[in-house]
Coordinates of C-alpha atoms and ligand atoms in Angstrom, one line a residue:
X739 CA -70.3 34.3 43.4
X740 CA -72.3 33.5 46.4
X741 CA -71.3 31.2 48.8
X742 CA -73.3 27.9 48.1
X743 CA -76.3 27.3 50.3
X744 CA -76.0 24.8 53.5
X745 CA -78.6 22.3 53.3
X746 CA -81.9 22.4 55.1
X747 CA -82.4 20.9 58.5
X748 CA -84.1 17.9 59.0
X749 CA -87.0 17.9 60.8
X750 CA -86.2 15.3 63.3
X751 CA -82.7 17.4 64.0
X752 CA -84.9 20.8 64.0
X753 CA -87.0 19.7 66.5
X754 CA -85.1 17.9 68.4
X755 CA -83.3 21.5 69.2
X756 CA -86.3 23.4 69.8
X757 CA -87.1 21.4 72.2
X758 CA -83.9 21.9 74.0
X759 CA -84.5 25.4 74.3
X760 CA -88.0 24.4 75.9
X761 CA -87.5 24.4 79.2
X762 CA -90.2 24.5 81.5
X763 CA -91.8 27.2 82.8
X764 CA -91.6 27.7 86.5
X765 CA -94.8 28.1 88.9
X766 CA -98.1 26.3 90.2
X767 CA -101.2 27.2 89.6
X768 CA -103.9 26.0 91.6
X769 CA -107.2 25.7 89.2
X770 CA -110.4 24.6 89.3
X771 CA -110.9 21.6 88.2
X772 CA -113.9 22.1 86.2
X773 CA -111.5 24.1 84.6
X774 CA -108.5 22.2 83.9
X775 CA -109.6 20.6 80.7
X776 CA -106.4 20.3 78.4
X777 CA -104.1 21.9 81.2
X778 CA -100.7 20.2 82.4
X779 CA -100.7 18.3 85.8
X780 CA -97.7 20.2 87.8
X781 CA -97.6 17.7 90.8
X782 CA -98.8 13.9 90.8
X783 CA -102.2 13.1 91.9
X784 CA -101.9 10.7 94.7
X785 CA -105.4 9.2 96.4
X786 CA -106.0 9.2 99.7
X787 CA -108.9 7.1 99.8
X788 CA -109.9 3.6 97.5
X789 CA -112.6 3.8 95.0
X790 CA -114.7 2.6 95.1
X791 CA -114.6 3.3 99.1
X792 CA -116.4 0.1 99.6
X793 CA -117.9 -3.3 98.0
X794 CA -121.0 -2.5 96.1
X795 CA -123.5 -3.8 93.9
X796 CA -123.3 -3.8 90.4
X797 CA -126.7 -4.6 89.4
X798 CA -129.9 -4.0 91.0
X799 CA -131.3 -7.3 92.7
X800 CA -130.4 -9.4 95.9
X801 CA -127.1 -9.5 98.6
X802 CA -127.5 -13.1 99.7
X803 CA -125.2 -15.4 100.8
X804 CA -124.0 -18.1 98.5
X805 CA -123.8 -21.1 101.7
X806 CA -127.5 -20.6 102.1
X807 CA -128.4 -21.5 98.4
X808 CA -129.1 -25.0 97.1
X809 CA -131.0 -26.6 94.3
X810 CA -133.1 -27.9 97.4
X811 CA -133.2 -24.5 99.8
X812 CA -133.5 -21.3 97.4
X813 CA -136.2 -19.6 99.6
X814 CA -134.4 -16.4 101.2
X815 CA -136.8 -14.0 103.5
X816 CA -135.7 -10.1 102.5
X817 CA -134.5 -8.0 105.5
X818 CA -133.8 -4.8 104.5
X819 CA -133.6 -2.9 101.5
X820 CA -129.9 -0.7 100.5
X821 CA -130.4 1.4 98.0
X822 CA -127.4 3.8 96.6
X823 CA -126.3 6.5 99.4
X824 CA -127.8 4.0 101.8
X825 CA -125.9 1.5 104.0
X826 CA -127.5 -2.1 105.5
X827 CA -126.6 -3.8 108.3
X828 CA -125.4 -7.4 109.0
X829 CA -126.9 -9.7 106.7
X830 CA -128.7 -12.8 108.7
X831 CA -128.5 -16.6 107.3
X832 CA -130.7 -17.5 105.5
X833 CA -131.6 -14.0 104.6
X834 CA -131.7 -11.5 101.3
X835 CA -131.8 -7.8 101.4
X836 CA -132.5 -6.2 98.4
X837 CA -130.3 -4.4 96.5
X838 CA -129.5 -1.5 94.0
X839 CA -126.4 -1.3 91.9
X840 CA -124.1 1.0 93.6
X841 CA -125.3 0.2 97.2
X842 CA -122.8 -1.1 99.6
X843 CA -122.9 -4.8 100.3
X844 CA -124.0 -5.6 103.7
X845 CA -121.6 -7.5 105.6
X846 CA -122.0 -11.6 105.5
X847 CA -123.0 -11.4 102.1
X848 CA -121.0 -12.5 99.3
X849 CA -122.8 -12.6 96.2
X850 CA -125.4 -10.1 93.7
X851 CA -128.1 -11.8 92.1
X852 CA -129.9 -9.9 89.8
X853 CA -133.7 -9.2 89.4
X854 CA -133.9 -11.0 86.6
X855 CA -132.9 -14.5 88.3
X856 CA -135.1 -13.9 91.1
X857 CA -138.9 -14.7 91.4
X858 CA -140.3 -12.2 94.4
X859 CA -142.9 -14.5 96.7
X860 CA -144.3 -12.1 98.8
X861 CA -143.1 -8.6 100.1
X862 CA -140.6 -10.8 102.5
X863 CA -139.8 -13.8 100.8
X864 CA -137.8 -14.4 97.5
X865 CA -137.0 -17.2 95.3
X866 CA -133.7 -17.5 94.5
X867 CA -133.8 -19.1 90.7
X868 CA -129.8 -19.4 89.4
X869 CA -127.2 -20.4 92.1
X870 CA -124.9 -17.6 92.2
X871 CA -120.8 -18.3 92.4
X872 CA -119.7 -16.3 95.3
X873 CA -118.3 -12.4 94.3
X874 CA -121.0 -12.7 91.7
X875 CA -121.8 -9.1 90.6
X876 CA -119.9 -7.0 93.5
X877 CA -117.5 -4.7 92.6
X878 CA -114.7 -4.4 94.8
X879 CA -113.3 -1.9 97.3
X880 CA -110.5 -0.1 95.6
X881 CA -111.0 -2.1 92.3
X882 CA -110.6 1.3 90.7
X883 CA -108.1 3.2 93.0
X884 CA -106.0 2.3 95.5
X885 CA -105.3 4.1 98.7
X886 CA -102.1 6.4 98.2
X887 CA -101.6 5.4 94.7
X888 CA -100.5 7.8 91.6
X889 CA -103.4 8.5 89.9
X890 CA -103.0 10.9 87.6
X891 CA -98.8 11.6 86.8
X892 CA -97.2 15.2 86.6
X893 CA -96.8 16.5 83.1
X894 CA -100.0 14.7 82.4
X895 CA -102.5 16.5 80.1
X896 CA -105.8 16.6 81.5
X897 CA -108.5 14.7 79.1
X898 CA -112.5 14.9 80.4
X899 CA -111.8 11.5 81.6
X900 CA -108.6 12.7 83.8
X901 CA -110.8 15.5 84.9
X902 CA -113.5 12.4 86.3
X903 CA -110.8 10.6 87.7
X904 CA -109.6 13.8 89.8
X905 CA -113.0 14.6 91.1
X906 CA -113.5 10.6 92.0
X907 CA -110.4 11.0 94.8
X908 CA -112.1 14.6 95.9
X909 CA -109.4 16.8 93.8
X910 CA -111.7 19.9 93.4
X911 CA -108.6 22.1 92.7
X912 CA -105.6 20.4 90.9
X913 CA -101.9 21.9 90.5
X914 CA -101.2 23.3 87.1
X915 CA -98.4 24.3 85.0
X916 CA -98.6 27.7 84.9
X917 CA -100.0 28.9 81.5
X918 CA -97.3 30.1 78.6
X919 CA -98.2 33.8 77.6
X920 CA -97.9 34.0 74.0
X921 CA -97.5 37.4 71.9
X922 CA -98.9 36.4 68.2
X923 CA -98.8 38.4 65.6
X924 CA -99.4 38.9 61.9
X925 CA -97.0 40.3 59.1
X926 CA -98.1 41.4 55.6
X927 CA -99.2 45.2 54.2
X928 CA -101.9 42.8 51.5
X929 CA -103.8 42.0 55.2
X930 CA -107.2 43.2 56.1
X931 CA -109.5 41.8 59.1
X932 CA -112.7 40.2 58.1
X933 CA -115.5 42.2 59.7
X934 CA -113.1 45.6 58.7
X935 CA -113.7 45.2 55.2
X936 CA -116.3 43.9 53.2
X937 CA -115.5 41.4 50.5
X938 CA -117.2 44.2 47.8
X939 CA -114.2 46.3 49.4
X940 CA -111.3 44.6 48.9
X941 CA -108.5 46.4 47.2
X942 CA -106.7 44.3 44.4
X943 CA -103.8 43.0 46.6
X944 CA -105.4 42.6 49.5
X945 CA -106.2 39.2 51.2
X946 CA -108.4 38.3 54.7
X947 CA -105.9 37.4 57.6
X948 CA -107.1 33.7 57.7
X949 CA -103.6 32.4 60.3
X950 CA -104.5 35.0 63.1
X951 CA -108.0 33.1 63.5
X952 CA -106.8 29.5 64.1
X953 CA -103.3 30.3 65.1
X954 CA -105.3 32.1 68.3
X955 CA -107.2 29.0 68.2
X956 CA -104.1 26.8 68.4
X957 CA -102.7 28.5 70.7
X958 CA -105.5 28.3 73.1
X959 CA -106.4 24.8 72.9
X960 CA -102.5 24.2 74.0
X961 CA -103.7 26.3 77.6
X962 CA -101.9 29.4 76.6
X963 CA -102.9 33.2 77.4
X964 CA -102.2 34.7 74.0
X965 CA -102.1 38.3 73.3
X966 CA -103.0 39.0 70.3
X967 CA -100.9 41.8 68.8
X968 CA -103.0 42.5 65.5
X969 CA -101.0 43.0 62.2
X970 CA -97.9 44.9 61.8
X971 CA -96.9 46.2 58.6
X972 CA -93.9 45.2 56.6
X973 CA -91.0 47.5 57.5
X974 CA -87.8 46.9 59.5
X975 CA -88.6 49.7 61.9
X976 CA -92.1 48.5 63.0
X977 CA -91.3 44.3 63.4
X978 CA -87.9 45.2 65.6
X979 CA -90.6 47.7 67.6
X980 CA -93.5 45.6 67.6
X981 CA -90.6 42.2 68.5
X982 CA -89.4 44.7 71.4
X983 CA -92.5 45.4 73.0
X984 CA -93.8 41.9 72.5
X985 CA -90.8 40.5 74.8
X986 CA -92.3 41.9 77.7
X987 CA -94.0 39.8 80.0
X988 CA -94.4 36.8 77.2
X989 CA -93.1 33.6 77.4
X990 CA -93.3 33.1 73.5
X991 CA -93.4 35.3 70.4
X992 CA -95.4 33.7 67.6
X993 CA -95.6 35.6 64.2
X994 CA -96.8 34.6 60.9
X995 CA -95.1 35.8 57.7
X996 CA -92.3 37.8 57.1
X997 CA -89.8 35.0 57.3
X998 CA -88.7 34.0 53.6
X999 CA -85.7 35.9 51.7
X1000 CA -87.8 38.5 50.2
X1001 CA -86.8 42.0 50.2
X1002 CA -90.1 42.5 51.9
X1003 CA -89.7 39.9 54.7
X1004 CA -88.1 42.0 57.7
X1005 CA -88.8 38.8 60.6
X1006 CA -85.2 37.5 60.1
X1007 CA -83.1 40.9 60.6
X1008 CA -85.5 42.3 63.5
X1009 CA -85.1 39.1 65.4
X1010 CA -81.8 39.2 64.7
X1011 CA -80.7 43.0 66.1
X1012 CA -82.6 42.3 69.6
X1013 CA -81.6 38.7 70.0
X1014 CA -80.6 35.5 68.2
X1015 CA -81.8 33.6 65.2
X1016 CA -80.9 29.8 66.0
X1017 CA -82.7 27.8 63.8
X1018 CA -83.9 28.9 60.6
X1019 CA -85.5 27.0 57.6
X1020 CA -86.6 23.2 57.6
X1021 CA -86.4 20.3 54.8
X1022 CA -89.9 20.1 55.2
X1023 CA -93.0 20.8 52.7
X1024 CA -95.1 23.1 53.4
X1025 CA -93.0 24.9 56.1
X1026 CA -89.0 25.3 54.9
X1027 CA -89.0 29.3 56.0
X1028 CA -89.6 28.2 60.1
X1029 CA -87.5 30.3 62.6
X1030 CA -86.5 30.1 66.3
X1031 CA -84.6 32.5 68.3
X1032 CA -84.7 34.5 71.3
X1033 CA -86.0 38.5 71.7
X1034 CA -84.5 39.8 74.9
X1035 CA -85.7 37.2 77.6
X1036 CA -88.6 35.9 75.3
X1037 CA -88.5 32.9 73.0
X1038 CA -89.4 33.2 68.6
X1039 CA -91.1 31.5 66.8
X1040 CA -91.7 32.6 63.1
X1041 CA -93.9 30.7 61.2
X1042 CA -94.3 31.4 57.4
X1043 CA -97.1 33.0 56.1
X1044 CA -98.5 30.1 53.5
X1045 CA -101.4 29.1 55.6
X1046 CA -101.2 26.0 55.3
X1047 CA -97.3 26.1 56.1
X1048 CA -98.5 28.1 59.1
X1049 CA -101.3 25.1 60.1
X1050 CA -97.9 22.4 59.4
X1051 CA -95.3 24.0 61.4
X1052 CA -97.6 24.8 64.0
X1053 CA -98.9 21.4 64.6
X1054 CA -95.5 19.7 64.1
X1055 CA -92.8 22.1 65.8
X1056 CA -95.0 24.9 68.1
X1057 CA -96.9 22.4 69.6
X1058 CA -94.6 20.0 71.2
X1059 CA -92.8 23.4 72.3
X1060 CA -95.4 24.6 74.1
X1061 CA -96.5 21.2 75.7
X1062 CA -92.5 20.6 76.7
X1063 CA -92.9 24.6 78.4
X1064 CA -95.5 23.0 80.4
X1065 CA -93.9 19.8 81.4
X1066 CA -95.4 17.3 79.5
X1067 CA -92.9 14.6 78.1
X1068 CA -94.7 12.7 75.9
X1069 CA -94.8 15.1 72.9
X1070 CA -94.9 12.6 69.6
X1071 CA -98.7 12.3 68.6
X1072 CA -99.4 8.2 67.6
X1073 CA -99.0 7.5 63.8
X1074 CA -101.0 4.8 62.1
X1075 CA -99.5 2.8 59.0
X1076 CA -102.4 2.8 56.4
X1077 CA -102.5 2.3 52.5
X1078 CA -102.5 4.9 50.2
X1079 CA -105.5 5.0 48.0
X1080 CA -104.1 7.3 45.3
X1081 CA -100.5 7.4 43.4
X1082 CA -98.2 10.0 44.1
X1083 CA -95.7 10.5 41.6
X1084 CA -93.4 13.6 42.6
X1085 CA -91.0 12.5 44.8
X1086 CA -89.8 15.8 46.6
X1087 CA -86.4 16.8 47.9
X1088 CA -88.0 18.0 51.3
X1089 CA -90.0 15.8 54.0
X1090 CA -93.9 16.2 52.8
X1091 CA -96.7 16.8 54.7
X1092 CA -99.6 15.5 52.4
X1093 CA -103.5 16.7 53.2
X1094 CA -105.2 13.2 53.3
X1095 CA -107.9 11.5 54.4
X1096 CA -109.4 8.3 55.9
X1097 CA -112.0 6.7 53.8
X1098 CA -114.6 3.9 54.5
X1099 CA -112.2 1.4 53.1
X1100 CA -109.7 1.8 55.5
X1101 CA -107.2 3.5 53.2
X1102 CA -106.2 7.4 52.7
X1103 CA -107.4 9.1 49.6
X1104 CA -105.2 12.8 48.6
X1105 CA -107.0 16.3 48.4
X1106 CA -106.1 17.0 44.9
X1107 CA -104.3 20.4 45.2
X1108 CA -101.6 20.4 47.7
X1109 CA -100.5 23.7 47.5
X1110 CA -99.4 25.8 50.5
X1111 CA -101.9 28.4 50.1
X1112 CA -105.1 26.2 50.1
X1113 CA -106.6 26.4 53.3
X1114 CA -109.6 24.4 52.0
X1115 CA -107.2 21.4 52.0
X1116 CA -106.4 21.5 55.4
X1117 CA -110.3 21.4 56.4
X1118 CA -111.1 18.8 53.6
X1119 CA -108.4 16.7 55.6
X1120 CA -108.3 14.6 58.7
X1121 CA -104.9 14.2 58.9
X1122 CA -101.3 14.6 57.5
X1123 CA -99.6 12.0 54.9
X1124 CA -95.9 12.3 56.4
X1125 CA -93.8 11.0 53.4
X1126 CA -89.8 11.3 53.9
X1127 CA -87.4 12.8 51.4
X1128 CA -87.6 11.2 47.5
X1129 CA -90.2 9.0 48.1
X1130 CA -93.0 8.3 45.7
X1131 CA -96.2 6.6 46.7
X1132 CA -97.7 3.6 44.6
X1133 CA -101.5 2.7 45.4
X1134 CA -101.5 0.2 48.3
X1135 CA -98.1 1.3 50.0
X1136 CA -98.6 1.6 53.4
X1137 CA -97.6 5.2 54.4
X1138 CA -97.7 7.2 58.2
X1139 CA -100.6 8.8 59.0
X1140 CA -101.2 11.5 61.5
X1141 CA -104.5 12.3 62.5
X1142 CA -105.5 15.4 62.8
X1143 CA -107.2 14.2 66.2
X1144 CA -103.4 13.8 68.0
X1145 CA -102.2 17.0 67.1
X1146 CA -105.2 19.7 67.4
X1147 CA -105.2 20.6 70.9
Ligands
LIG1902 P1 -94.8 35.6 53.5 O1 -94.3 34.4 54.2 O2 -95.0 36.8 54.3 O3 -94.0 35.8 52.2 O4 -96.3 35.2 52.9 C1 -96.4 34.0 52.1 C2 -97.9 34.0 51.6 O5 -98.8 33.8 52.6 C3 -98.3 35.3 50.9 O6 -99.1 34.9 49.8 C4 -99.1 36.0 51.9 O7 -100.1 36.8 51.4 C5 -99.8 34.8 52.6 N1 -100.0 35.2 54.0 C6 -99.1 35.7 54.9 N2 -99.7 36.0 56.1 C7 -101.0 35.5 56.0 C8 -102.1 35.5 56.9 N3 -102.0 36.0 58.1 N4 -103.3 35.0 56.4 C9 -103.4 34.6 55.2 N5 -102.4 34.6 54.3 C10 -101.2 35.1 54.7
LIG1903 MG1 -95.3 38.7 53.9

């Protein structure tokens, strides 16, 4: 008799040691900024000037100033004319100078008012028609950014915004975590590439490679320099050569199949004669057959070849690995609490990852089939129902989403 099985790993527990093997990378990249997007901030981004540098207009109109103005006296003569890039001088009493947004204020005045509130008498003289309340429509020096403060924090992820922000303080080269190189690789004799063989052509048995497409995708999105190591067939021989080879100069191998307790899946003993298996098979579905372990000086991964299970594990395990390589500590996407639209009857052993969906009512509705191999669900989606061990779900439950949006990049 066998010996009996040990139970699965939790998810939280599995994670929670991957990421201890995660430790950063070393090195700084210096990088454009134009082309940062997505990358991790190695240093923190300190100003050394305010923004906005000085008090300007927000609206287009009239610097006056406020002690001049009264129900009685709202006739101003304009002086001068600051318009953005510009800068005016002094501002005399009982004086206007007119104004567009962005312009610095001239000095002595203390107060925007708009076009709108202001009847123009003669090309010098204007007619002040609201009383303004002084700081009325100036935005501040350093309302934005102060000198020497932290603007942008290491192990932040650049966002378009972030990339804005840098450029505002002059940052046109920022200091990045270097970028993970990733081996990926395919497993599976039934694989063919799209584009090698027709659909007319397909042998019985054979299937298109769907995970190398957004596994490469993944991986990219997550700032990684992926090599992409093709298919390689499903013999002991050619995963422990194709493993070897793929240790050098990677930070990561990432493979796709291979990784059950089939006769034909070879991942587990390969990793295993160049290295160390540590983690192998989650309580999670899709996604139990999920390995880590080391090749040589390289880090495994080993996702399983259910595409879906592939799409799971990635977004839940690989990516917070290779955002932790890179330095970045916050690493759980945001979950939302919303109700389930739909019953859900089978309360499963294993953590589930359902394929859901917002709808205009503000609840999730299900994608009907739920198995591993339908890819279709996964685009149907726009997030993942995460529903724990045994639970079944009534219509109206509240239930965690994750959106598709935090995870995906
Ligand atoms: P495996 O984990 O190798 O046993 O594969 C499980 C299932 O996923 C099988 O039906 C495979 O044909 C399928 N599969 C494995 N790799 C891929 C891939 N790269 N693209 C699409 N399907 C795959
Ligand atoms: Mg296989």
């Amino acid at each position: 008799m066998s010996a009996p099985r040990p139970p699965l790993k939790p998810l939280e527990q599995a994670l929670a040691e991957l990421l201890d093997f995660a430790v950063a990378l070393d090195g700084v990249e210096s990088v454009s900024t134009f082309e940062a997007d997505g990358r991790v901030l190695a240093q923190n981004l300190l100003s050394a000037l305010q923004v906005p540098p000085q008090d300007n207009s927000s609206m287009d109109g009239y610097a006056v100033r406020c002690a001049d103005l009264s129900p009685a006296q709202n006739l101003l003569s304009v002086t001068q004319r600051i318009a953005a890039g510009s800068s005016g001088t002094a501002l005399a009493p009982l004086s206007a100078a007119r104004i567009f947004t962005g312009a610095p204020i001239p000095e002595g005045a203390d107060a925007v008012v708009m076009q709108e509130d202001c009847d123009v008498v003669d090309d010098a003289q204007v007619r002040i028609k609201s009383l303004p309340a002084p700081g009325q429509w100036i935005r501040r020096a350093g309302e934005d950014i102060r000198r020497g403060a932290v603007v942008l924090q290491k192990g932040a992820r650049l966002t378009p915004a972030a990339l804005g922000l840098a450029a505002s303080i002059g940052m046109h080269v920022l200091p990045l975590a270097r970028r993970p190189r990733v081996a990926l690789f395919s497993t599976g004799d039934e694989l063919v590439m799209p584009g090698q063989v027709a659909p007319e052509a397909m042998k019985p048995g054979s299937i298109y490679n769907s995970n190398r497409f957004f596994l490469r995708t993944l991986l990219s999105r997550l700032g990684c320099q992926v090599s992409d190591l093709g298919i390689v067939p499903d013999r002991l021989d050619a995963t422990v050569q194709a493993l070897h080879g793929a240790a050098q100069g990677h930070d990561l191998i990432l493979t796709s199949g291979g990784v059950s307790v089939g006769e034909e899946d070879h991942i587990k003993p390969a990793v295993q004669a160049l290295g160390a298996l540590d983690l192998w098979q989650i309580a999670i579905k899709p996604g139990k057959p999920f390995a880590y372990g080391r090749v040589h000086n390289a880090h495994f991964i080993g996702l399983p070849g259910n595409p879906v299970s592939s799409f799971v594990t990635f977004l839940l395990l690989v990516r917070p690995f290779l955002l932790k390589l890179q330095g970045v500590t916050e690493l759980a996407p945001a979950t939302f609490a919303l109700p389930a639209h739909f019953t859900w009857a089978r309360a499963d052993k294993r953590r589930e990852f359902l394929r859901v969906r917002r709808n205009p009512a503000g609840g999730l509705d299900l994608f009907a089939n739920q198995s591993s191999g339908v890819l279709t669900s996964a685009v149907w989606a726009d997030g993942l129902l995460d529903n724990p061990p045994g639970q079944t779900i009534a219509q109206g439950d509240l239930v965690r989403f994750i959106p598709f949006s935090e995870v995906l990049g």
